[in-house]
XYZ file of C-alpha atoms in Angstrom:
674
model
C -19.661 27.236 67.638
C -21.630 30.459 67.364
C -23.580 30.884 64.139
C -23.669 34.697 64.289
C -22.977 36.048 60.825
C -19.475 37.517 60.676
C -18.015 40.228 58.425
C -14.582 38.946 57.341
C -11.890 40.256 54.988
C -9.034 37.909 54.086
C -5.901 38.838 52.155
C -2.838 36.974 50.939
C 0.723 38.205 50.574
C 0.966 40.030 47.245
C 3.000 38.112 44.637
C 5.759 40.205 43.101
C 5.123 41.104 39.483
C 8.581 40.301 38.125
C 8.190 36.532 37.963
C 5.811 33.550 37.855
C 4.357 31.609 40.777
C 6.063 28.430 42.037
C 4.689 25.731 44.339
C 6.445 27.249 47.346
C 4.314 30.351 46.860
C 1.169 28.237 46.518
C 1.294 27.051 50.142
C 0.060 30.367 51.552
C -2.596 30.895 48.888
C -4.012 27.401 49.320
C -3.958 27.766 53.111
C -5.935 31.006 52.940
C -8.330 29.665 50.313
C -9.211 26.624 52.444
C -9.984 28.906 55.382
C -12.058 31.266 53.212
C -14.045 28.432 51.645
C -14.793 27.061 55.108
C -16.046 30.474 56.295
C -18.278 30.817 53.249
C -19.707 27.323 53.831
C -20.678 28.514 57.318
C -22.649 31.345 55.709
C -20.401 34.218 56.812
C -19.769 37.314 54.680
C -16.177 36.473 53.866
C -14.366 38.482 51.188
C -11.036 37.314 49.740
C -8.813 39.794 47.883
C -5.280 39.967 46.581
C -3.185 41.975 44.116
C 0.129 41.980 42.314
C 2.937 43.883 44.049
C 3.936 45.904 41.012
C 6.447 48.589 42.053
C 10.159 48.873 42.715
C 13.581 48.878 41.103
C 13.544 45.184 40.026
C 10.323 45.781 38.060
C 11.822 48.840 36.379
C 15.043 47.045 35.436
C 13.405 43.840 34.243
C 11.002 45.707 31.976
C 13.989 47.536 30.480
C 15.705 44.199 29.972
C 12.626 42.886 28.132
C 12.304 46.063 26.083
C 8.735 46.779 27.213
C 7.120 49.276 29.577
C 6.707 48.352 33.244
C 2.948 48.653 32.755
C 2.999 46.103 29.927
C 5.167 43.718 31.918
C 3.038 43.798 35.061
C -0.134 43.354 32.990
C 1.312 40.199 31.401
C 2.420 38.850 34.759
C -0.953 39.605 36.338
C -2.671 37.495 33.671
C -0.234 34.635 34.309
C -0.609 34.841 38.085
C -4.396 34.894 37.936
C -4.490 31.932 35.552
C -2.326 29.871 37.912
C -4.394 30.804 40.962
C -7.657 29.989 39.197
C -6.481 26.535 38.152
C -5.342 25.773 41.694
C -8.830 26.691 42.885
C -7.740 29.814 44.771
C -11.033 31.688 44.796
C -10.190 35.379 45.097
C -13.266 37.578 44.997
C -11.113 40.342 43.532
C -7.559 40.500 42.187
C -5.984 43.908 41.718
C -2.610 45.646 41.323
C -0.686 48.039 43.526
C -0.181 50.088 40.346
C -3.765 51.345 40.430
C -5.589 54.588 41.074
C -7.133 53.174 44.241
C -3.672 52.412 45.583
C -2.288 55.790 44.549
C -5.110 57.564 46.367
C -4.856 55.481 49.529
C -1.041 55.652 49.664
C -1.225 59.449 49.335
C -3.969 59.634 51.964
C -2.073 57.510 54.484
C 1.166 59.406 53.847
C -0.410 62.843 54.217
C -2.166 61.806 57.433
C 1.132 60.502 58.812
C 2.870 63.702 57.713
C 0.218 65.992 59.143
C 0.264 64.056 62.432
C 4.021 64.608 62.747
C 5.136 61.052 61.919
C 7.219 61.883 58.806
C 10.690 63.408 59.042
C 13.296 64.277 56.423
C 17.054 64.175 56.539
C 19.946 64.034 54.110
C 21.683 60.688 53.729
C 24.597 59.395 51.686
C 23.882 56.631 49.179
C 25.792 54.769 46.519
C 25.037 56.108 43.056
C 25.621 54.386 39.708
C 27.292 57.021 37.482
C 26.592 55.056 34.291
C 22.880 54.415 34.868
C 22.449 57.681 36.817
C 20.481 56.083 39.618
C 20.810 55.477 43.327
C 21.350 51.817 44.104
C 19.170 49.792 46.506
C 21.062 47.549 48.911
C 20.560 44.392 46.851
C 21.903 46.066 43.737
C 25.335 46.616 45.244
C 27.903 43.862 45.666
C 31.337 43.874 47.199
C 33.577 42.566 49.958
C 32.126 42.015 53.445
C 33.565 44.617 55.846
C 33.588 42.057 58.694
C 34.972 38.785 57.329
C 36.328 39.815 53.936
C 34.105 37.442 51.952
C 33.767 38.596 48.356
C 30.668 38.954 46.187
C 28.306 39.875 49.050
C 25.138 41.952 48.789
C 24.925 45.451 50.230
C 22.791 44.560 53.251
C 24.191 41.366 54.764
C 26.910 38.754 54.370
C 25.907 35.203 53.464
C 29.199 33.895 54.871
C 29.446 35.406 58.365
C 25.887 36.720 58.778
C 26.961 40.319 59.437
C 24.461 43.087 58.641
C 25.602 46.479 57.384
C 24.809 49.254 54.931
C 25.942 49.238 51.293
C 28.303 52.122 52.010
C 30.180 49.794 54.402
C 31.079 47.321 51.636
C 34.654 47.216 50.434
C 35.229 47.409 46.662
C 31.541 47.987 45.862
C 30.248 47.306 42.354
C 26.900 48.236 40.807
C 24.951 45.101 40.011
C 23.039 47.074 37.379
C 25.912 48.221 35.155
C 29.088 46.839 36.688
C 30.360 50.370 37.310
C 32.054 51.473 40.521
C 29.412 53.426 42.458
C 30.097 56.796 44.037
C 28.705 58.370 47.207
C 26.091 61.030 46.680
C 23.814 62.897 49.073
C 20.034 62.854 48.860
C 17.159 64.020 51.030
C 15.006 61.104 52.209
C 11.676 60.781 54.001
C 11.395 58.667 57.139
C 8.444 57.193 59.024
C 8.889 57.620 62.791
C 8.403 53.971 63.781
C 9.872 54.398 67.320
C 6.970 56.705 68.194
C 4.697 53.645 68.012
C 6.843 51.401 70.214
C 4.411 51.108 73.133
C 1.440 50.582 70.860
C 3.286 47.861 68.920
C 4.416 46.045 72.060
C 0.798 45.861 73.189
C -0.561 44.891 69.756
C 2.007 42.145 69.104
C 1.086 40.595 72.474
C -2.669 40.969 71.989
C -3.140 37.600 70.274
C -2.982 39.173 66.823
C 0.201 37.207 66.040
C 1.229 33.602 66.568
C 3.264 33.211 69.758
C 6.411 32.289 67.815
C 6.255 35.555 65.894
C 5.450 37.667 68.942
C 8.492 36.187 70.695
C 10.678 36.838 67.645
C 9.630 40.476 67.523
C 10.881 40.979 71.067
C 14.375 40.978 69.557
C 13.499 44.065 67.518
C 12.139 45.875 70.549
C 15.262 44.997 72.532
C 17.498 46.341 69.745
C 15.409 49.494 69.559
C 13.082 50.421 66.694
C 14.579 52.586 63.956
C 13.062 55.226 61.734
C 12.031 53.697 58.412
C 13.181 55.154 55.099
C 10.023 55.298 52.952
C 11.374 57.256 49.958
C 13.356 56.424 46.844
C 14.853 58.732 44.232
C 13.995 58.851 40.540
C 14.273 56.843 38.349
C 11.898 54.513 40.175
C 8.729 52.690 39.131
C 6.096 53.624 41.684
C 4.057 56.549 43.003
C 5.557 60.002 43.453
C 5.313 61.320 47.014
C 2.854 64.242 47.279
C 4.612 67.628 47.226
C 8.015 65.963 46.760
C 8.986 66.011 43.047
C 11.439 63.266 42.072
C 10.788 61.322 45.297
C 8.847 58.042 45.208
C 7.236 55.827 47.815
C 9.422 52.833 48.638
C 7.654 49.714 47.376
C 7.108 48.395 50.904
C 5.053 51.464 51.809
C 2.411 51.038 49.128
C 2.536 47.208 48.899
C 0.465 46.429 52.036
C -1.830 49.325 51.184
C -2.647 47.090 48.209
C -4.818 45.029 50.575
C -6.958 48.097 51.156
C -6.982 49.279 47.551
C -7.944 45.860 46.184
C -10.816 45.722 48.654
C -11.797 49.311 47.781
C -12.068 48.387 44.096
C -14.093 45.307 45.070
C -16.413 47.418 47.249
C -17.061 49.824 44.384
C -18.150 46.937 42.149
C -20.272 45.163 44.734
C -21.907 47.939 46.744
C -19.994 47.291 49.986
C -18.934 49.994 52.434
C -15.139 50.182 52.587
C -15.177 52.085 55.895
C -17.141 49.309 57.612
C -13.987 47.194 57.374
C -11.161 49.721 57.753
C -12.286 52.523 60.063
C -10.737 52.561 63.547
C -13.832 51.303 65.377
C -14.678 48.622 62.789
C -16.270 45.440 64.146
C -15.330 43.508 60.991
C -12.480 40.986 61.030
C -9.369 41.456 58.860
C -6.863 38.628 58.394
C -3.541 38.568 56.531
C -2.049 35.215 55.451
C 1.686 35.697 54.744
C 5.030 33.907 54.642
C 7.253 34.123 57.706
C 9.898 36.045 55.744
C 7.771 39.214 55.637
C 6.437 39.199 59.191
C 8.598 42.205 60.132
C 6.827 44.497 57.679
C 3.363 43.205 58.552
C 3.659 43.260 62.333
C 5.629 46.469 62.893
C 5.538 48.915 59.965
C 2.043 48.064 58.745
C 0.062 48.301 62.020
C 2.012 51.434 62.981
C 1.239 53.075 59.624
C -2.441 52.208 60.020
C -2.520 53.555 63.578
C -0.819 56.808 62.604
C -3.266 57.315 59.718
C -6.384 56.607 61.840
C -7.196 53.197 60.338
C -7.808 49.945 62.215
C -5.160 47.268 62.723
C -5.572 43.729 61.359
C -7.389 41.226 63.569
C -4.622 38.694 62.942
C -1.477 38.341 60.865
C -0.943 34.621 60.301
C 2.433 33.448 59.010
C 3.308 30.102 57.477
C 6.654 28.412 56.947
C 8.586 27.593 53.800
C 8.387 24.625 51.446
C 11.106 22.033 51.037
C 10.919 19.272 48.447
C 12.149 15.782 49.298
C 13.690 17.134 52.491
C 15.853 19.858 50.970
C 15.553 23.384 49.639
C 13.850 23.598 46.255
C 16.555 22.901 43.661
C 16.676 23.950 40.028
C 19.299 21.332 39.148
C 17.285 18.520 40.757
C 14.059 19.646 39.104
C 12.375 20.300 42.464
C 12.112 24.053 41.863
C 8.669 23.478 40.379
C 6.715 26.312 38.836
C 2.971 26.332 39.403
C 2.399 26.075 35.666
C 4.719 23.070 35.337
C 2.812 21.304 38.114
C -0.508 22.085 36.406
C 0.799 20.686 33.115
C 1.188 17.282 34.771
C -0.904 16.858 37.916
C -4.340 17.563 39.338
C -4.174 20.643 41.606
C -6.539 18.939 44.069
C -3.708 16.525 44.925
C -1.506 19.373 46.161
C -4.357 21.100 47.977
C -5.066 17.930 49.943
C -1.406 17.197 50.685
C -0.820 20.719 51.983
C -3.980 20.496 54.111
C -2.844 17.134 55.517
C 0.357 18.769 56.788
C -0.663 22.351 57.660
C -1.089 23.480 61.261
C -1.541 26.896 62.865
C 2.194 26.992 63.617
C 4.966 28.379 61.428
C 6.737 25.102 60.737
C 8.313 24.505 57.350
C 6.475 21.912 55.270
C 8.222 19.195 53.285
C 6.694 18.083 49.995
C 8.058 14.550 49.816
C 6.959 13.504 46.348
C 6.771 9.786 47.148
C 4.758 10.445 50.299
C 2.668 12.920 48.300
C 1.600 10.212 45.843
C 1.045 7.599 48.552
C -0.949 9.951 50.789
C -3.283 11.107 48.024
C -3.732 7.595 46.640
C -4.373 6.123 50.075
C -6.604 8.834 51.530
C -8.589 10.477 48.745
C -8.729 7.603 46.265
C -8.339 4.500 48.427
C -10.473 5.643 51.351
C -12.954 8.394 50.443
C -13.762 7.893 46.751
C -13.583 4.132 47.250
C -16.649 4.279 49.523
C -18.813 5.693 46.748
C -17.384 3.441 44.059
C -18.125 0.325 46.172
C -21.732 1.303 46.828
C -23.045 3.418 43.956
C -23.189 0.639 41.358
C -25.610 -1.452 43.413
C -27.884 1.547 44.044
C -27.948 2.413 40.335
C -28.431 -1.100 38.951
C -30.774 -2.638 41.492
C -32.700 0.305 42.922
C -32.902 2.814 40.058
C -30.500 5.166 41.873
C -32.767 5.550 44.913
C -31.406 5.460 48.466
C -33.224 3.643 51.267
C -36.059 5.400 53.045
C -34.476 4.609 56.428
C -30.970 4.698 57.901
C -29.697 1.191 58.594
C -27.120 2.175 61.222
C -28.224 5.443 62.871
C -25.605 5.270 65.636
C -22.798 4.835 63.122
C -24.052 7.694 60.964
C -24.345 9.840 64.101
C -20.576 9.526 64.552
C -20.189 11.169 61.137
C -22.726 13.952 61.667
C -21.550 14.700 65.217
C -18.007 15.205 63.925
C -19.093 18.411 62.159
C -18.422 20.638 65.162
C -14.956 19.334 66.043
C -13.844 19.373 62.402
C -15.231 22.896 62.082
C -13.195 23.977 65.096
C -10.043 22.589 63.462
C -10.748 24.515 60.259
C -11.463 27.694 62.211
C -8.157 27.424 64.088
C -6.239 26.560 60.884
C -5.421 23.117 62.246
C -6.040 21.568 58.858
C -3.905 18.480 59.440
C -6.005 17.610 62.507
C -9.176 18.016 60.463
C -7.798 15.710 57.749
C -6.832 13.070 60.333
C -10.329 13.129 61.817
C -11.928 12.879 58.377
C -9.748 9.923 57.403
C -10.498 8.165 60.703
C -14.173 8.370 59.750
C -13.358 7.130 56.249
C -11.674 4.079 57.776
C -14.837 3.351 59.769
C -16.958 3.597 56.641
C -14.713 1.225 54.704
C -14.616 -1.182 57.637
C -18.430 -1.186 57.744
C -18.681 -1.952 54.030
C -15.996 -4.650 54.248
C -17.876 -6.376 57.087
C -21.278 -6.153 55.386
C -19.943 -7.276 51.969
C -22.822 -5.974 49.822
C -21.327 -7.765 46.805
C -22.011 -11.049 48.589
C -25.446 -9.996 49.833
C -26.422 -9.060 46.271
C -26.172 -12.732 45.251
C -29.044 -13.631 47.595
C -32.429 -12.507 46.247
C -33.885 -12.501 49.782
C -31.391 -9.881 50.973
C -31.906 -7.126 48.409
C -33.309 -4.682 50.965
C -30.199 -5.196 53.054
C -28.078 -4.454 49.991
C -29.919 -1.165 49.497
C -29.627 -0.300 53.196
C -25.904 -1.074 53.418
C -25.018 0.770 50.214
C -27.199 3.734 51.197
C -25.304 3.884 54.484
C -22.087 3.959 52.491
C -23.373 6.861 50.382
C -24.515 8.767 53.507
C -21.064 8.393 55.059
C -19.322 9.355 51.805
C -21.506 12.456 51.584
C -20.582 13.585 55.103
C -16.881 13.154 54.341
C -17.157 15.150 51.107
C -18.955 17.984 52.907
C -16.037 18.225 55.341
C -13.495 18.037 52.509
C -15.184 20.711 50.376
C -12.881 23.599 51.450
C -9.857 21.470 50.610
C -10.830 19.769 47.335
C -13.576 21.971 45.862
C -13.547 20.404 42.392
C -13.840 16.877 43.780
C -16.658 18.136 45.996
C -18.396 19.673 42.985
C -18.323 16.300 41.219
C -19.617 14.606 44.371
C -22.498 17.083 44.605
C -23.423 16.372 40.977
C -23.327 12.619 41.681
C -25.447 13.042 44.831
C -27.836 15.612 43.296
C -27.134 17.805 46.312
C -25.764 21.228 47.251
C -23.423 21.361 50.235
C -23.316 23.826 53.087
C -21.608 23.015 56.368
C -24.989 22.312 57.971
C -25.759 19.779 55.234
C -23.785 17.242 57.275
C -26.586 17.153 59.858
C -29.171 16.255 57.205
C -29.646 12.782 55.701
C -30.701 12.042 52.117
C -33.122 9.184 52.841
C -35.308 8.207 49.892
C -33.174 10.448 47.668
C -32.271 9.683 44.073
C -28.609 9.902 43.079
C -27.016 10.041 39.631
C -24.966 7.369 37.938
C -21.516 7.177 39.486
C -18.529 8.260 37.401
C -14.903 7.924 38.468
C -14.232 10.983 40.623
C -10.464 10.947 41.004
C -7.561 9.042 39.472
C -4.568 7.781 41.415
C -1.403 9.887 41.298
C 0.831 8.295 38.666
C 4.526 8.353 39.658
C 5.501 8.631 36.004
C 3.737 12.011 35.866
C 5.671 13.186 38.914
C 8.898 12.084 37.218
C 7.883 13.859 34.015
C 7.154 17.033 36.016
C 10.643 16.908 37.544
C 12.224 16.430 34.128
C 10.237 19.313 32.689
C 11.346 21.483 35.601
C 14.964 20.670 34.804
C 14.392 21.443 31.144
C 12.656 24.732 31.935
C 15.630 25.863 33.997
C 18.091 24.708 31.345
C 16.123 26.577 28.692
C 16.234 29.859 30.604
C 18.896 31.734 28.690
C 21.115 34.375 30.265
C 19.994 37.925 29.390
C 21.979 39.773 26.760
C 23.271 42.181 29.413
C 24.282 40.065 32.417
C 24.082 43.099 34.686
C 20.344 43.301 34.070
C 19.519 39.903 35.591
C 17.048 39.513 38.460
C 19.802 38.274 40.746
C 22.494 40.627 39.481
C 26.028 39.389 38.801
C 26.320 35.632 39.117
C 28.877 34.161 41.466
C 32.338 34.863 40.078
C 34.529 31.954 38.972
C 38.283 31.660 38.670
C 39.954 31.667 35.255
C 40.983 28.046 35.785
C 37.307 27.116 36.165
C 36.465 28.757 32.861
C 39.484 27.171 31.170
C 37.930 23.750 31.778
C 35.082 24.593 29.395
C 35.784 23.129 25.932
C 33.999 25.305 23.364
C 33.831 23.848 19.843
C 32.377 24.912 16.529
C 29.604 22.523 15.464
C 27.574 22.242 12.261
C 23.858 21.671 12.772
C 23.356 18.528 10.701
C 19.723 18.178 11.683
C 17.116 19.953 13.828
C 13.654 18.735 14.743
C 10.763 19.335 17.098
C 10.541 17.288 20.304
C 7.109 15.793 20.813
C 5.693 16.822 24.177
C 8.275 19.577 24.848
C 7.236 23.231 24.762
C 10.697 24.799 24.630
C 13.109 22.213 23.215
C 14.507 21.392 19.801
C 16.579 18.266 19.194
C 19.790 19.115 17.387
C 22.217 16.726 15.732
C 25.612 18.446 15.807
C 28.554 17.564 13.587
C 31.861 18.144 15.375
C 33.946 17.043 12.379
C 33.795 13.272 12.287
C 31.760 12.977 15.504
C 28.073 13.718 16.013
C 26.307 14.703 19.227
C 22.642 14.892 20.171
C 21.759 18.030 22.117
C 18.404 19.321 23.371
C 18.319 23.130 23.264
C 15.645 25.468 24.675
C 15.413 27.628 21.542
C 12.099 26.486 20.063
C 10.438 29.873 20.608
C 13.039 31.611 18.441
C 13.867 29.159 15.639
C 12.166 26.905 13.121
C 14.103 23.624 12.932
C 14.463 23.740 9.143
C 16.107 27.172 9.313
C 18.881 25.848 11.539
C 20.025 22.941 9.379
C 23.411 23.702 7.862
C 24.227 26.588 10.198
C 27.306 26.638 12.403
C 27.092 27.246 16.133
C 29.193 26.939 19.291
C 28.678 24.165 21.826
C 30.125 23.125 25.177
C 31.684 19.846 24.079
C 32.875 18.516 27.430
C 29.641 18.914 29.386
C 28.706 15.668 31.104
C 25.810 14.008 29.203
C 22.468 14.223 30.971
C 19.551 11.862 30.587
C 16.352 13.781 29.891
C 12.810 12.566 29.437
C 13.226 12.792 25.663
C 16.665 11.173 25.443
C 20.315 11.834 26.218
C 21.617 15.393 25.823
C 25.336 15.315 25.025
C 26.364 18.941 25.381
C 25.008 22.477 25.370
C 24.527 25.010 22.605
C 25.480 28.581 23.516
C 22.700 31.128 23.126
C 21.747 34.460 24.669
C 18.843 36.865 24.743
C 15.946 38.030 26.928
C 13.725 35.120 25.899
C 10.760 34.429 23.651
C 11.669 35.071 20.025
C 14.770 36.979 21.113
C 17.135 34.043 21.697
C 20.229 33.952 19.527
C 22.556 30.996 19.065
C 26.270 31.741 18.789
C 26.957 31.779 15.042
C 30.727 31.785 14.228
C 32.151 33.242 11.015
C 31.955 31.311 7.747
C 35.566 30.108 7.875
C 34.981 28.111 11.064
C 35.228 24.348 10.663
C 33.271 21.765 12.692
C 35.323 20.590 15.649
C 37.453 23.749 15.736
C 38.187 24.924 19.276
C 36.839 28.370 20.182
C 39.276 30.551 22.111
């Protein structure tokens, strides 16, 4: 591979600022981080930036629900996102927000260039308007009956039952998901980006190698259907940037979101003395790569390159999409505990485990990836612990005890070690092409050879013979040399494990380090580098995920939820719920649980144990003696902390604002609530 120094900018899809990161999100960030770390090991100027996607109606509504400003909410979420990324080893050089001055300036610049070049048009459209909240409703904030198949409770853009696509004005019996009011039609002038004008350019660009073949083929469908003008404006109230010279009109979130790649890099350039134009001007020789999920390829491979072209900026070198995550073969499930938040994972397991497992399964294609939790534990235990770390643990003790930590002055098996050093180029090619699973297979094949060598030589037997001490040093030094090569190749994938290995070896890794040999070198005392994945911790993580979902209380105003208006149920379904007054006979903390209190409820002659996610709002001693309402006929569920035999009713936006249902003083334990 050429060693010419490259100028590279890498970005990740921007996480939305209205919620925390889950492990499905982490796939793309870990994939990009591995690639970035590899490029930096090769000595290239590789810059890695990201930002929170902080605008739009959902942000505005959720901040209102929480009773805080949008700015305060996105600041809190940014802190949480960055903490999760840091602990997973995702090494952004700069993390920004689309709600920034840099983004405002660049969005205005790109818009005005598009406008002045004749690529912006205006026309009056009819939209559904919520008369109670006095706001126009985005597609996903309208629900009603599908105009094609008659299915009820469908969103305003497509039907989950028959797959039909339509506009919200086509819905029958529409309802505002914000207030529950019946929306009315109202006219408004909107601004449109003339995407069809870039049809020929986009056909050429999408077939230039800038996209994976699967995505380029998929986009042919859009060209065949005919590109449509893109509505880039939204009416007040809206949390975002106002369009220049258009009072009360705001940029649609998807216009300024990808510009966040540029604005984050611009802020980074200002801090580090880099030239922004060297990377983004039309004739730039730098490389720009976007790592994204396959669900947003449409925006990144049609709207985004066309916007850049129309505003005289360069197009990305590549847009690389990845698939989705399933857990144990099925979609992530809240009820099964497999909808795992990044923070819940970090509370239980080493992030290096997940980084390696993802790498072992990731290719350059857009296939979905299954996180089978049993296979996850077995793969990490077998490969990282049983193969790689095991090499060092089998050899280091002899070097430390018998040879004062010093490796042999010569290489005992130069041809064998050459297999390890020669592998650098082919493994590098796999990393470069994002064929991480192939790289991991090649590394583990080498690890098997190293373990086979040690098993044949049996240094533990040689050590018993005083005449063979030099052979012991030579064999164990060979083991350390092979371990070192493997850890150099694994550095982009498991950076913390690599850091520990470098401390043990008294060495600093670059990619070229693999071609050097530490003969006559002194190493440090070996310490355990990585523990096996304990299945009980995986089980505890699943239980905590279930508890976290159970503890998420419905907001006080159900129309203000993220996924507005839950699926409707029939009256007969509700009639099955047996609500009873209960006296809280005892309340106590649950050791090891962040959100739960254990309540003993008196139903009038019968007691029940219930775990309730209200710890943030109540001290246990304050609850004792109070009356509340519980679901008495809920099937008991075994939790990590014991059996929960019902559910206490509570509501509120969360945190300290969770309120248990507290019936009037005349209510008796066991009394039915109607």
